[in-house]
PDB file of C-alpha atoms in Angstrom:
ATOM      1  CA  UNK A   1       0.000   0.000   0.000  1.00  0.00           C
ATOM      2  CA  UNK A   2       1.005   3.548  -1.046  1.00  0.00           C
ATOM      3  CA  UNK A   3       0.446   6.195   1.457  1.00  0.00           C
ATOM      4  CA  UNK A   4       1.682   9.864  -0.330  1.00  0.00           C
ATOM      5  CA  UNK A   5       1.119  11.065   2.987  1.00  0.00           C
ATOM      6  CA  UNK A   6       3.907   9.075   4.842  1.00  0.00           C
ATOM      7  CA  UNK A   7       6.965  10.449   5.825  1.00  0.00           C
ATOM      8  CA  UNK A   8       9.857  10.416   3.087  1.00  0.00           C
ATOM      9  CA  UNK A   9       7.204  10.614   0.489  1.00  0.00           C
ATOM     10  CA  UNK A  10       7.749  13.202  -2.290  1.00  0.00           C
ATOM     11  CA  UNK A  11       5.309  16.167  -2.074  1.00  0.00           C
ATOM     12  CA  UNK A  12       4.394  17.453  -5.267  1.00  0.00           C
ATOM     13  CA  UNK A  13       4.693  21.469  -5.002  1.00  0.00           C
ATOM     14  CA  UNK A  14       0.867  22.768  -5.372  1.00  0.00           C
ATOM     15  CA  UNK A  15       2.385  25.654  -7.159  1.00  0.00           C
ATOM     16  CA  UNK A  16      -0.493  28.005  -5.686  1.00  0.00           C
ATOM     17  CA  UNK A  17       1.536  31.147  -5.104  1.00  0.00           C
ATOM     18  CA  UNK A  18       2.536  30.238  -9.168  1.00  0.00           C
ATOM     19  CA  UNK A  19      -1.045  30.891  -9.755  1.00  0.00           C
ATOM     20  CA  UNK A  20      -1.237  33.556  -7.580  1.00  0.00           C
ATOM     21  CA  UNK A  21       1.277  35.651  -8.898  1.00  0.00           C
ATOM     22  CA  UNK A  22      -0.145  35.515 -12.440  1.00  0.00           C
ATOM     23  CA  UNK A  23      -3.211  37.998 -13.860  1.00  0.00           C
ATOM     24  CA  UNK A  24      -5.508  36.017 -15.616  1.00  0.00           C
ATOM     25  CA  UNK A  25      -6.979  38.178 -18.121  1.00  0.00           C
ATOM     26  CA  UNK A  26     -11.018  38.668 -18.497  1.00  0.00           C
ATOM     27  CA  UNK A  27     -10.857  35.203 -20.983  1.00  0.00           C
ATOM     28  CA  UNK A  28      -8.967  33.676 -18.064  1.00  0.00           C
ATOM     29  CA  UNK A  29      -5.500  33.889 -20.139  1.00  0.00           C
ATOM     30  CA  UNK A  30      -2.260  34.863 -20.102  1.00  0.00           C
ATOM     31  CA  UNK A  31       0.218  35.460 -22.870  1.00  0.00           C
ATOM     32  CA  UNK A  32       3.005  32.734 -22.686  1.00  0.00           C
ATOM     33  CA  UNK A  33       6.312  33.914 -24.673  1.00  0.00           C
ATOM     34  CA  UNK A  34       8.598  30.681 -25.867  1.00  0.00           C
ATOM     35  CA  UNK A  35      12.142  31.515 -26.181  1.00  0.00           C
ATOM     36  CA  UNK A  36      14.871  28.525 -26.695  1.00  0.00           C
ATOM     37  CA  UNK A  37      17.182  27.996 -24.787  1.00  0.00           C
ATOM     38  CA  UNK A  38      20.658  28.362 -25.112  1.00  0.00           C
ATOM     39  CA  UNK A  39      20.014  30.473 -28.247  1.00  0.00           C
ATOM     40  CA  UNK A  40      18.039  32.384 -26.823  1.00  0.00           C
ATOM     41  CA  UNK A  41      15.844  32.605 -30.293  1.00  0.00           C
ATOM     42  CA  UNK A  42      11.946  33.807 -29.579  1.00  0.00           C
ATOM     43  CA  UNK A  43      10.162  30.787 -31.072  1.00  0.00           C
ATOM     44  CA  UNK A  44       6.114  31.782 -30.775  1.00  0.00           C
ATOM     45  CA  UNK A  45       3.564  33.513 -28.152  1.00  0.00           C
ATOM     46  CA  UNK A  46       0.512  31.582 -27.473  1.00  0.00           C
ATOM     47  CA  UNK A  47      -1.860  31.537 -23.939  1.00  0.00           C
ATOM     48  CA  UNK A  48      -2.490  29.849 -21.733  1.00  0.00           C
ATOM     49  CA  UNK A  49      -5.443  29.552 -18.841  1.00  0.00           C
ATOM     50  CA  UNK A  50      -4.717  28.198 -15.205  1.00  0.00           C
ATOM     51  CA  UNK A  51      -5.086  24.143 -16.492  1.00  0.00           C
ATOM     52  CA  UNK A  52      -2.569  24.533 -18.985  1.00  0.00           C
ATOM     53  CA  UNK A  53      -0.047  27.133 -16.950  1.00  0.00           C
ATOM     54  CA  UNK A  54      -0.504  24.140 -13.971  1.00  0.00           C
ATOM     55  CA  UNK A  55       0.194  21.135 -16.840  1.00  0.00           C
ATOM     56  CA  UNK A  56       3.174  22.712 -17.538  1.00  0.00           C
ATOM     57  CA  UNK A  57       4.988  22.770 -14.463  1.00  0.00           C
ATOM     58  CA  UNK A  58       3.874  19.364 -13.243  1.00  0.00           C
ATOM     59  CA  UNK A  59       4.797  17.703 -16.731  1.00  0.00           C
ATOM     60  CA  UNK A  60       7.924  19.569 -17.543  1.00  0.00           C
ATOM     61  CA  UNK A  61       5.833  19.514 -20.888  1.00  0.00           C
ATOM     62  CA  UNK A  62       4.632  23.270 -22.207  1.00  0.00           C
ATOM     63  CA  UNK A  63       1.045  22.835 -22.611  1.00  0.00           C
ATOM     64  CA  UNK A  64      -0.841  26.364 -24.388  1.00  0.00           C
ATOM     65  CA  UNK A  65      -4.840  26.795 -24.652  1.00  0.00           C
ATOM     66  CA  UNK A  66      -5.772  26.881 -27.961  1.00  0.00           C
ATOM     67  CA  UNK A  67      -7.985  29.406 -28.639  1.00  0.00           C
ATOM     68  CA  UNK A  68      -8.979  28.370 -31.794  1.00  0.00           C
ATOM     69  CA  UNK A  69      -9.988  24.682 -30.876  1.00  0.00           C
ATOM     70  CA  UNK A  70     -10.867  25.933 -27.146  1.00  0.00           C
ATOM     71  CA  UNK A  71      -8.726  23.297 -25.349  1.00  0.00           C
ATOM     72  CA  UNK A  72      -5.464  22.292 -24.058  1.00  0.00           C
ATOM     73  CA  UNK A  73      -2.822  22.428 -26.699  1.00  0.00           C
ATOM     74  CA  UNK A  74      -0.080  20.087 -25.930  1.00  0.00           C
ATOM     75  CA  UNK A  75       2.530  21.622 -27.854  1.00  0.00           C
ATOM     76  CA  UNK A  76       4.030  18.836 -30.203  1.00  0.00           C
ATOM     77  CA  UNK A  77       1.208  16.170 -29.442  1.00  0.00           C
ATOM     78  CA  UNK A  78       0.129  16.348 -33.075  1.00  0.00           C
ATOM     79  CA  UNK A  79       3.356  17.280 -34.788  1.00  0.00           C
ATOM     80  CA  UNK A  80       6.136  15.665 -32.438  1.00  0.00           C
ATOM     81  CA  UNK A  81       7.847  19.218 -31.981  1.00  0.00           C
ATOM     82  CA  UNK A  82       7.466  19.054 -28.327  1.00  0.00           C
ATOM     83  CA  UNK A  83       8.366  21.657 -25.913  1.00  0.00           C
ATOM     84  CA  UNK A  84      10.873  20.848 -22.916  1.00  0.00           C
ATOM     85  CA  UNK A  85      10.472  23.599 -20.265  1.00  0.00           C
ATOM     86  CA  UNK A  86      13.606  24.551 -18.489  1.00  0.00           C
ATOM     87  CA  UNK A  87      12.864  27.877 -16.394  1.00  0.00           C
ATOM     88  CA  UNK A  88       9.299  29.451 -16.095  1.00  0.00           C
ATOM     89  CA  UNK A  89       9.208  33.271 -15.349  1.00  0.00           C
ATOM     90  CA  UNK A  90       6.506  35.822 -14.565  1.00  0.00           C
ATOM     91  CA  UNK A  91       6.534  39.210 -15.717  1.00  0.00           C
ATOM     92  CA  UNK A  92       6.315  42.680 -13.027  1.00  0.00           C
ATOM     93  CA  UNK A  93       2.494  42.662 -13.005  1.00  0.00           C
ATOM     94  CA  UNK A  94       1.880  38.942 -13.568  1.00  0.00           C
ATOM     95  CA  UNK A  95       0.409  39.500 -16.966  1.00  0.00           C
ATOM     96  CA  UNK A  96       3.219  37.989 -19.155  1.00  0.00           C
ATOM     97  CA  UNK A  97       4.733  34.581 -18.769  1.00  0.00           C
ATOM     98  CA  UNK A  98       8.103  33.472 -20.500  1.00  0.00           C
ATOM     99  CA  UNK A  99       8.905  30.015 -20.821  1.00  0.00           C
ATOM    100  CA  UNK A 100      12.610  28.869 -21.776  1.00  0.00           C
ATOM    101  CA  UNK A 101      12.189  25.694 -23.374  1.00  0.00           C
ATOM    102  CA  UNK A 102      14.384  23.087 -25.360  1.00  0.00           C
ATOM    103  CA  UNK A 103      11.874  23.136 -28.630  1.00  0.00           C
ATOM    104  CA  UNK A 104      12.230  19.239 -30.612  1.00  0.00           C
ATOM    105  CA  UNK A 105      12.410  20.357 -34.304  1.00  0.00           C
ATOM    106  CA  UNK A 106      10.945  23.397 -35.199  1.00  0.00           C
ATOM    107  CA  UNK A 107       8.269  25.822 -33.159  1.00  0.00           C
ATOM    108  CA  UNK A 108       6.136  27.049 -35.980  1.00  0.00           C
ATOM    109  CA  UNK A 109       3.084  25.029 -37.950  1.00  0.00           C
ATOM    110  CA  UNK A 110       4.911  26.690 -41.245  1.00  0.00           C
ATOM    111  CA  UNK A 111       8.423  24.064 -40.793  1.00  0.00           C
ATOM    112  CA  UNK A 112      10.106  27.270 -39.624  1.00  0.00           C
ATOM    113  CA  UNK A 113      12.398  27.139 -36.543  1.00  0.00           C
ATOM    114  CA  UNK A 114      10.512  30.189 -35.306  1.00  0.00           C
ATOM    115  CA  UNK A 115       6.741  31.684 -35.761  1.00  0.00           C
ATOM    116  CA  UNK A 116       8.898  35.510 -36.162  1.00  0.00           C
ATOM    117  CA  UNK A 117      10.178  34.506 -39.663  1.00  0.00           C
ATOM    118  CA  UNK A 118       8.947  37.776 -41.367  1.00  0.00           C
ATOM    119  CA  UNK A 119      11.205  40.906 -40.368  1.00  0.00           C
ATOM    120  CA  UNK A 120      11.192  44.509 -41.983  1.00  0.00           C
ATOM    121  CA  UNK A 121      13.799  44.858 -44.693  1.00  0.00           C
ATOM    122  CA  UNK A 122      13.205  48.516 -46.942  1.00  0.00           C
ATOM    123  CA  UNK A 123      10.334  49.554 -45.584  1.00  0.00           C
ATOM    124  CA  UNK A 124       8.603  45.834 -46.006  1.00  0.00           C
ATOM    125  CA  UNK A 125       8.105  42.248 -44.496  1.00  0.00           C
ATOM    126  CA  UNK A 126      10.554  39.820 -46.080  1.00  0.00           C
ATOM    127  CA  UNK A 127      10.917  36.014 -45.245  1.00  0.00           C
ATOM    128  CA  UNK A 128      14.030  35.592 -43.471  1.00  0.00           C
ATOM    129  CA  UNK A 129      14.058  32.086 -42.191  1.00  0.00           C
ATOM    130  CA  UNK A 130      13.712  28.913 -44.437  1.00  0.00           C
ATOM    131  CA  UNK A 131      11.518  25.754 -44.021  1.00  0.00           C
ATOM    132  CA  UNK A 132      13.157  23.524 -42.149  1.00  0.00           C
ATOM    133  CA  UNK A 133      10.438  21.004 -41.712  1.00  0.00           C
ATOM    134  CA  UNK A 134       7.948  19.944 -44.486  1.00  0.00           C
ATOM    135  CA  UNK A 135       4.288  20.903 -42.676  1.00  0.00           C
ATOM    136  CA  UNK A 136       2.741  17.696 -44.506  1.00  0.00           C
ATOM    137  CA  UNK A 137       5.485  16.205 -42.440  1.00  0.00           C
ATOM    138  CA  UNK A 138       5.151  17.923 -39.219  1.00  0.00           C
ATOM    139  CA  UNK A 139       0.864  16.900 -39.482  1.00  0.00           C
ATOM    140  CA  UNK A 140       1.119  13.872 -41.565  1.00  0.00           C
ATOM    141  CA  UNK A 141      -1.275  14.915 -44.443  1.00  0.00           C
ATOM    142  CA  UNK A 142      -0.310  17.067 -47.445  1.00  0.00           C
ATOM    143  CA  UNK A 143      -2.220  20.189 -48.615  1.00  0.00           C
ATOM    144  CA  UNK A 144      -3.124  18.737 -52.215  1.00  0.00           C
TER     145      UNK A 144
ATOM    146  CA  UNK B   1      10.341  75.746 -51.060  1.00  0.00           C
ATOM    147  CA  UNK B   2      10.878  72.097 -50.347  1.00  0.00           C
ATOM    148  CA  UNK B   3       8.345  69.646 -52.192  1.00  0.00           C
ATOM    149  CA  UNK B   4       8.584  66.582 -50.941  1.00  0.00           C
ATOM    150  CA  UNK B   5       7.503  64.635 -54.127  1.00  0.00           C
ATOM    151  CA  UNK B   6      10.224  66.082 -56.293  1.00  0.00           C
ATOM    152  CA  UNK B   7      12.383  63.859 -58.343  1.00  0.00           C
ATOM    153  CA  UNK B   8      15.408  62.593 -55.545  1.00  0.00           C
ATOM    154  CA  UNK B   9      13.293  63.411 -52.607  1.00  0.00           C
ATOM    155  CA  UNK B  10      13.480  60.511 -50.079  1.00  0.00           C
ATOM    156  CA  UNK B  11      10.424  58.893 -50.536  1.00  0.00           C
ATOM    157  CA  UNK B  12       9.452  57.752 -46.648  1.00  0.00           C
ATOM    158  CA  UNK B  13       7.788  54.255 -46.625  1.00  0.00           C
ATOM    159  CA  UNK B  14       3.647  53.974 -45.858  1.00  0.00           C
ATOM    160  CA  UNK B  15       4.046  50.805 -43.553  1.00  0.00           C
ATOM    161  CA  UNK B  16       0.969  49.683 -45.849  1.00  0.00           C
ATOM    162  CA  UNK B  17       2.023  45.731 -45.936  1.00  0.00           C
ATOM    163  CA  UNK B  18       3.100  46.034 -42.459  1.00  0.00           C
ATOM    164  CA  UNK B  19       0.081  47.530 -41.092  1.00  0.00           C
ATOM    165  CA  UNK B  20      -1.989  44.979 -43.282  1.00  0.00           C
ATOM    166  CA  UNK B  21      -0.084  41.845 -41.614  1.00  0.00           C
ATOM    167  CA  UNK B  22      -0.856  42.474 -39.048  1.00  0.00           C
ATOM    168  CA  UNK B  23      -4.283  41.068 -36.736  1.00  0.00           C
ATOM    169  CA  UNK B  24      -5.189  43.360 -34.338  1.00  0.00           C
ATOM    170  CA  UNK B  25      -7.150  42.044 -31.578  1.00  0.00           C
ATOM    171  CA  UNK B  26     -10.957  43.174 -30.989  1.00  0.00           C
ATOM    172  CA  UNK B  27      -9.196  46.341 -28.955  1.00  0.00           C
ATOM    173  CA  UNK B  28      -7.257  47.272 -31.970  1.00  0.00           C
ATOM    174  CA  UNK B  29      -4.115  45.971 -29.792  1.00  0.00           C
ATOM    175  CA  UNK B  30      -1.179  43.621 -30.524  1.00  0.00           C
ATOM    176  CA  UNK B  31       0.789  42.534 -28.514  1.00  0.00           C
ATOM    177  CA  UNK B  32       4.797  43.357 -28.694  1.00  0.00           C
ATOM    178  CA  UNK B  33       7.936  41.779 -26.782  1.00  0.00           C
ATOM    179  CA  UNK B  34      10.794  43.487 -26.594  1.00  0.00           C
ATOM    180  CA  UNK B  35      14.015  41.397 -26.988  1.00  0.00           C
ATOM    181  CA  UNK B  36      17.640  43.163 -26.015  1.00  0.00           C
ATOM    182  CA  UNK B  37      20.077  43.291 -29.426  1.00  0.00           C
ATOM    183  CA  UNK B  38      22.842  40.914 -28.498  1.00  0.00           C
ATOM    184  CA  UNK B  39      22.273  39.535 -25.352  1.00  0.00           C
ATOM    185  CA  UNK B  40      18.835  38.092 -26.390  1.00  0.00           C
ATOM    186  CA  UNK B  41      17.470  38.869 -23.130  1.00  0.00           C
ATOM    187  CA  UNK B  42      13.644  39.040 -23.169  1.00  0.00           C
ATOM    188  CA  UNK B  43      12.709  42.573 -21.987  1.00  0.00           C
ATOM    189  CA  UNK B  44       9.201  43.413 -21.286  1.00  0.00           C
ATOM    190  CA  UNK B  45       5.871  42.823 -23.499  1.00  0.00           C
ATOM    191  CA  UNK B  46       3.735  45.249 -23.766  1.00  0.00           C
ATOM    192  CA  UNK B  47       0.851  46.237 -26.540  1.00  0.00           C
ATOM    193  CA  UNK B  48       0.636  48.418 -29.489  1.00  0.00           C
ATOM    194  CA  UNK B  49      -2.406  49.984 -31.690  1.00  0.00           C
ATOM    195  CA  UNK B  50      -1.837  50.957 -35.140  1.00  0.00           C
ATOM    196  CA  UNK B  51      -0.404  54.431 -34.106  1.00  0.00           C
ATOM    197  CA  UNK B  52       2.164  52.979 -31.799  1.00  0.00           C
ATOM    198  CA  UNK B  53       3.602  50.867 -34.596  1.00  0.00           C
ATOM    199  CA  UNK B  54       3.523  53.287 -37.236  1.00  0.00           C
ATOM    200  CA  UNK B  55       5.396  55.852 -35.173  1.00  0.00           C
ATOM    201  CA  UNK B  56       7.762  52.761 -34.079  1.00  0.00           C
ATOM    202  CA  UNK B  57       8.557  52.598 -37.511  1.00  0.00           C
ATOM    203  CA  UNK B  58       8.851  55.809 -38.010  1.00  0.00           C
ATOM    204  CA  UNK B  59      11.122  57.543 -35.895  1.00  0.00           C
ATOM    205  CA  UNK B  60      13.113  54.171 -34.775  1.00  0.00           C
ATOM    206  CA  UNK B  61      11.909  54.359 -31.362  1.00  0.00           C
ATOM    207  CA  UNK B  62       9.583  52.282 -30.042  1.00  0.00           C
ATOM    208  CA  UNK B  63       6.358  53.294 -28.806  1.00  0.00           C
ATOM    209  CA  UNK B  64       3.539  51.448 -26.815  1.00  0.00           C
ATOM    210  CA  UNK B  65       0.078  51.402 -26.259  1.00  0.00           C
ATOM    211  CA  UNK B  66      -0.666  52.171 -22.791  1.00  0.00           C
ATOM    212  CA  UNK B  67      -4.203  50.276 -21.787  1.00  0.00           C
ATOM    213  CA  UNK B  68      -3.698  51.753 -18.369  1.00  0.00           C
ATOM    214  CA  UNK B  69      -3.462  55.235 -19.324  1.00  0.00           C
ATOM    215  CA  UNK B  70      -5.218  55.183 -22.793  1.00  0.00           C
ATOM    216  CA  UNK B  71      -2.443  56.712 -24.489  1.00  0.00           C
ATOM    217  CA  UNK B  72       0.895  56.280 -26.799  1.00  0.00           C
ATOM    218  CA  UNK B  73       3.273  55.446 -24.422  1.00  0.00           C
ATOM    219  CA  UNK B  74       6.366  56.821 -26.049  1.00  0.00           C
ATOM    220  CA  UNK B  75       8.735  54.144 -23.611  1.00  0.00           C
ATOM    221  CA  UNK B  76      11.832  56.311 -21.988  1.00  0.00           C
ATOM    222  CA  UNK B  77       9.425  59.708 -22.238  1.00  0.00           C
ATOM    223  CA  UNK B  78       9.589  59.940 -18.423  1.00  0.00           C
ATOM    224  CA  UNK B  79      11.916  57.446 -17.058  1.00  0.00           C
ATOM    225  CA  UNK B  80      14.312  58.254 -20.119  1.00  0.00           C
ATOM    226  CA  UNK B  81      14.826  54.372 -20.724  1.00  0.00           C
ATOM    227  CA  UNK B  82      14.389  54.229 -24.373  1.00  0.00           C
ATOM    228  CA  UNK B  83      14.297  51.367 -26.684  1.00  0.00           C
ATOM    229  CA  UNK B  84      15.864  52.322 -30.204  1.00  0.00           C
ATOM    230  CA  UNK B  85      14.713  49.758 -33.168  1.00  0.00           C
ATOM    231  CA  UNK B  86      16.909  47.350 -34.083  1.00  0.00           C
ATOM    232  CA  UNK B  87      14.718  44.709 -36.104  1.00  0.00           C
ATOM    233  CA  UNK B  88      10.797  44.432 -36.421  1.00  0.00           C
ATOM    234  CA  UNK B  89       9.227  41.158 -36.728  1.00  0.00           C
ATOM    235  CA  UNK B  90       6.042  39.554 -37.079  1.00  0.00           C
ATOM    236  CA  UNK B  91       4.593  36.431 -36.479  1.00  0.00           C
ATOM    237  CA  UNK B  92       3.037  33.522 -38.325  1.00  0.00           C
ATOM    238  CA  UNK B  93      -0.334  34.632 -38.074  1.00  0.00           C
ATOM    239  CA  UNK B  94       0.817  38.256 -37.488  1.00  0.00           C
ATOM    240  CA  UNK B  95      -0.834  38.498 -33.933  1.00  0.00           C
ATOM    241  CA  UNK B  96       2.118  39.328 -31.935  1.00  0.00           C
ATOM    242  CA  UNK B  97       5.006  41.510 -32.496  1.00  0.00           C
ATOM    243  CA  UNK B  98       8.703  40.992 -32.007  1.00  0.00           C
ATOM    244  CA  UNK B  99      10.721  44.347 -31.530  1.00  0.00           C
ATOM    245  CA  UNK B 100      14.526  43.943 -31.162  1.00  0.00           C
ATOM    246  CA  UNK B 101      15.912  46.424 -29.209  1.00  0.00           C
ATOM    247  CA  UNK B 102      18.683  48.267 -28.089  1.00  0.00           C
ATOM    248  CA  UNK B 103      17.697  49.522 -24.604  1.00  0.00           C
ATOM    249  CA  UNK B 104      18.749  52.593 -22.695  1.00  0.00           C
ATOM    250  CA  UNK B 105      19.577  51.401 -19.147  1.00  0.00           C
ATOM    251  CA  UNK B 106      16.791  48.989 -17.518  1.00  0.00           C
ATOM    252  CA  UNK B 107      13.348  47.903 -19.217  1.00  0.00           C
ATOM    253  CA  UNK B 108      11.423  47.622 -16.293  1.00  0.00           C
ATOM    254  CA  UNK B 109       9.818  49.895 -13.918  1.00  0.00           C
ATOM    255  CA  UNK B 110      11.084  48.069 -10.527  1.00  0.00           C
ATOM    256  CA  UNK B 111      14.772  49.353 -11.947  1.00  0.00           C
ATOM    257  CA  UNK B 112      15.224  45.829 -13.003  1.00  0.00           C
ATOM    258  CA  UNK B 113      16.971  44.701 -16.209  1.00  0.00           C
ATOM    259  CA  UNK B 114      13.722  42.813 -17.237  1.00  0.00           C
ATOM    260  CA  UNK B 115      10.595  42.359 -16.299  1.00  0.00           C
ATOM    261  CA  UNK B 116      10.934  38.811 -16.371  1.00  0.00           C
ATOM    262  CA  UNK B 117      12.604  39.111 -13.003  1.00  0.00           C
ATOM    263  CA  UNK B 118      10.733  36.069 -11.440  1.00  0.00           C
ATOM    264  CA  UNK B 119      11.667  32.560 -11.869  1.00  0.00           C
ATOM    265  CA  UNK B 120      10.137  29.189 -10.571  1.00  0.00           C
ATOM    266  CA  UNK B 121      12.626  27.765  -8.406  1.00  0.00           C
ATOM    267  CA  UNK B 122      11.898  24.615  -5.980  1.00  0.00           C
ATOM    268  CA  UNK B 123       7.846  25.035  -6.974  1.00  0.00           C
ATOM    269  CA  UNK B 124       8.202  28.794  -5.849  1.00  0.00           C
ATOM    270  CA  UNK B 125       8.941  32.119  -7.461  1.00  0.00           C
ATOM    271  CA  UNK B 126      11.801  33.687  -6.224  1.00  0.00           C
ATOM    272  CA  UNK B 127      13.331  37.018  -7.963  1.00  0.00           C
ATOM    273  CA  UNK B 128      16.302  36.088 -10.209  1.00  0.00           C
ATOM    274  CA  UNK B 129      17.601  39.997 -11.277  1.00  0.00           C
ATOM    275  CA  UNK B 130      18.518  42.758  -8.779  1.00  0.00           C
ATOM    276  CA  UNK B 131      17.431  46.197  -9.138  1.00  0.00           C
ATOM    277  CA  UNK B 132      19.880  48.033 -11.157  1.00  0.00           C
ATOM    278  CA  UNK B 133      18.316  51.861 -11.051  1.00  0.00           C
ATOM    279  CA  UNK B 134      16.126  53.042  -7.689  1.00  0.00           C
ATOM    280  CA  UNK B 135      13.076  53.701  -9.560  1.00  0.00           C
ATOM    281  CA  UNK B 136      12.624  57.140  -7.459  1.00  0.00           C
ATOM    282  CA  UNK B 137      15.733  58.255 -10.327  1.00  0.00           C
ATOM    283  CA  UNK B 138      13.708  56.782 -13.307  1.00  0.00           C
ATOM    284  CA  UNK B 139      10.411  58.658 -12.277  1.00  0.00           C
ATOM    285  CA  UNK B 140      12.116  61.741 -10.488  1.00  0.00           C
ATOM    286  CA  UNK B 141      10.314  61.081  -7.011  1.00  0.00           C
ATOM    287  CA  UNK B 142      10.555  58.744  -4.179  1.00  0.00           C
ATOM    288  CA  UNK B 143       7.830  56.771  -2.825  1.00  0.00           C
ATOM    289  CA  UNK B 144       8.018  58.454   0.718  1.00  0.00           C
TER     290      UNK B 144
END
């Protein structure tokens, strides 16, 4: 018999002053900002509510809300690229999370290492990061 | 007289594709992180409307969208902790902004470095980054 009470048994942190600390907005989400580590390369921004924030920390796993499919987004679970997260930091006013993360493959649905592939060049957006990853490989299908 | 269509005259850029690639939320906001040229470090985030880019753009210094105050926050105006452009990016599905910045002395308003001065260590936060600049210098009063 298991008792997770008994002495010398690990206690999972509740991570409530985590919570705490971070302003939900009126949608009960925060913007989560995904930078790689060692790098130190901005790969994407995406939320996240309280379930996914609290998935995170007690997988190790970064875990987003979708707001398009209005559910947990386990980054990677469809495309492999998972998400590793290695520090976890709150902004000033609890309104910004940044997550430091060892990305598998690429970050964005487009095959590109990072979502911030388009950058100003003359006055105009210009692609400045290849496709690393075929998407039909990344989501198994192709677009034909 | 100077006419500012006349053959040779530097012929400023509209922003037009920018402005157009980007999603602005229902508020007419976007949101922005600032990244520090070089190091990498991840600075603030903060939001911009369609002014605050275009006169990012324009003048090379960035400017925010204060929700607080309902205003262009022209970042450094009072504190004198400017950001000058380095690179503007945007995203995937151009709803968030990366600016990449060269920063005048500390980002945030505690006098840190960052604002990402917490970090999750042993299930708690626990500040990471020391204050650099009393804050009663960046806003010209104490809190007395």
């Amino acid at each position: 018999m298991t008792d997770a009470t008994a002495p010398g048994a690990p206690i999972e942190p509740s991570f409530d002053d985590v919570i705490a600390a971070i302003s939900f907005n009126a949608d009960g989400l925060v913007p989560a900002i995904a930078q790689a580590e060692g790098s130190g390369e901005i790969l994407m921004m995406a939320w996240m509510n309280r379930d996914a924030v609290l998935e995170t920390l007690r997988t190790g796993r970064v875990c987003y809300w979708s707001r398009s499919r209005k559910g947990l987004w386990r980054k990677g679970e469809t495309s492999g690229q998972m998400q590793r997260l290695k520090d976890f930091r709150v902004d000033c006013d609890g309104d910004t999370l940044l997550v430091i993360v060892e990305q598998d493959g690429v970050a964005c649905h487009t095959g590109r290492r990072s979502c911030f592939y388009r950058a100003l060049r003359d006055g105009k957006l210009e692609i400045i990061q290849d496709v690393e990853t075929d998407p039909s490989v990344l989501y198994g299908h192709t677009h034909k």
